[in-house]
Amino acid sequence: EAQVTQNPRYLITVTGKKLTVTCSQNMNHEYMSWYRQDPGLGLRQIYYSMNVEVTDKGDVPEGYKVSRKEKRNFPLILESPSPNQTSLYFCASGRGQTISYNSPLHFGNGTRLTVT
Amino acid sequence: EDQVTQSPEALRLQEGESSSLNCSYTVSGLRGLFWYRQDPGKGPEFLFTLYSAGEEKEKERLKATLTKKESFLHITAPKPEDSATYLCAVQGAGNTGKLIFGQGTTLQVKP
């Protein structure tokens, strides 16, 4: 089954403790991206990647890191999490190197992160 | 600045009561307008892509239309299983790497 898989689904951690949220897609997609979803703010892009070893900042990259060493994986790293990073995180992938009419995004089922 | 506004924020319908959701957008060089459905606890699920004014797409009870300034998602004779949050997003020519999402419309269909 074609899918985007995120792990873990739920994560509770403390301020300053480094964590990684994994994302993997099995569709051989070029493009991958991370979004966070907050009440009243909607979905906002954190980082995206158009190809292996190519990443770029989205609208809210502060406090996050990403890497794209393999096509299928795009982990999100929080080096020193803070309470304002408590949110619902989504990974997405797309067939082309960019999003386009013919290449919509496919989303994972989310990771709910709580930082205390 | 690219922007998307959806209305209403919430909509309650009786089963079988047709209605429309609105997505107004401002974008420099539209490369695509996307509709997604999001169920509680799940990621957004792709529904439609529209590109040209006048374009229409249909899927079961849903029909999406596009003008130069807005898109509508028409729901005909909805069923309770159509209850979800519907998200609209646009991609502009200025940044091909991201989608700009609206806040969504939460639809509740009562039997």
mmCIF file of C-alpha atoms in Angstrom, chain A residues 9 31 35 37 40-43 45 48 50 59 90 98-101 104-105 107-109, chain B residues 31 34 36 38 41-44 46 49 51 55 57 87 91 95-99 101 103:
data_model
loop_
_atom_site.group_PDB
_atom_site.id
_atom_site.type_symbol
_atom_site.label_atom_id
_atom_site.label_comp_id
_atom_site.label_asym_id
_atom_site.label_seq_id
_atom_site.Cartn_x
_atom_site.Cartn_y
_atom_site.Cartn_z
ATOM 1 C CA ARG A 9 2.284 8.814 16.557
ATOM 2 C CA TYR A 31 9.541 15.776 -2.873
ATOM 3 C CA TYR A 35 4.194 20.790 8.324
ATOM 4 C CA GLN A 37 -0.761 22.148 12.503
ATOM 5 C CA GLY A 40 -6.232 28.865 14.633
ATOM 6 C CA LEU A 41 -3.017 28.830 12.574
ATOM 7 C CA GLY A 42 -3.682 25.951 10.227
ATOM 8 C CA LEU A 43 -0.932 23.999 8.494
ATOM 9 C CA GLN A 45 5.452 24.440 6.395
ATOM 10 C CA TYR A 48 10.946 20.754 2.451
ATOM 11 C CA MET A 50 13.073 18.537 -3.597
ATOM 12 C CA ASP A 59 7.730 29.378 6.886
ATOM 13 C CA PHE A 90 2.669 16.033 9.409
ATOM 14 C CA THR A 98 8.007 20.409 -6.804
ATOM 15 C CA ILE A 99 4.342 20.495 -5.996
ATOM 16 C CA SER A 100 2.248 20.962 -9.087
ATOM 17 C CA TYR A 101 -1.137 20.429 -10.638
ATOM 18 C CA PRO A 104 -0.301 16.801 -5.173
ATOM 19 C CA LEU A 105 0.979 16.120 -1.686
ATOM 20 C CA PHE A 107 0.282 13.169 3.961
ATOM 21 C CA GLY A 108 1.143 10.840 6.802
ATOM 22 C CA ASN A 109 -1.166 10.403 9.784
ATOM 23 C CA ARG B 31 0.083 26.790 -10.177
ATOM 24 C CA PHE B 34 -5.919 21.758 -3.916
ATOM 25 C CA TYR B 36 -8.094 18.024 1.041
ATOM 26 C CA GLN B 38 -9.041 15.703 7.092
ATOM 27 C CA GLY B 41 -6.595 12.077 14.197
ATOM 28 C CA LYS B 42 -5.563 11.639 10.568
ATOM 29 C CA GLY B 43 -3.542 13.435 7.958
ATOM 30 C CA PRO B 44 -5.124 15.411 5.122
ATOM 31 C CA PHE B 46 -6.097 14.578 -1.252
ATOM 32 C CA THR B 49 -6.537 19.690 -7.949
ATOM 33 C CA TYR B 51 -5.718 24.912 -12.170
ATOM 34 C CA GLU B 55 -12.364 23.993 -14.283
ATOM 35 C CA LYS B 57 -13.805 18.189 -10.766
ATOM 36 C CA LEU B 87 -8.888 22.157 3.656
ATOM 37 C CA GLN B 91 0.540 26.945 -4.758
ATOM 38 C CA ASN B 95 7.436 29.342 -4.430
ATOM 39 C CA THR B 96 6.983 25.970 -6.009
ATOM 40 C CA GLY B 97 8.116 24.234 -2.837
ATOM 41 C CA LYS B 98 5.135 24.854 -0.622
ATOM 42 C CA LEU B 99 1.387 24.971 -0.288
ATOM 43 C CA PHE B 101 -3.326 26.319 3.464
ATOM 44 C CA GLN B 103 -7.842 27.328 8.131
#
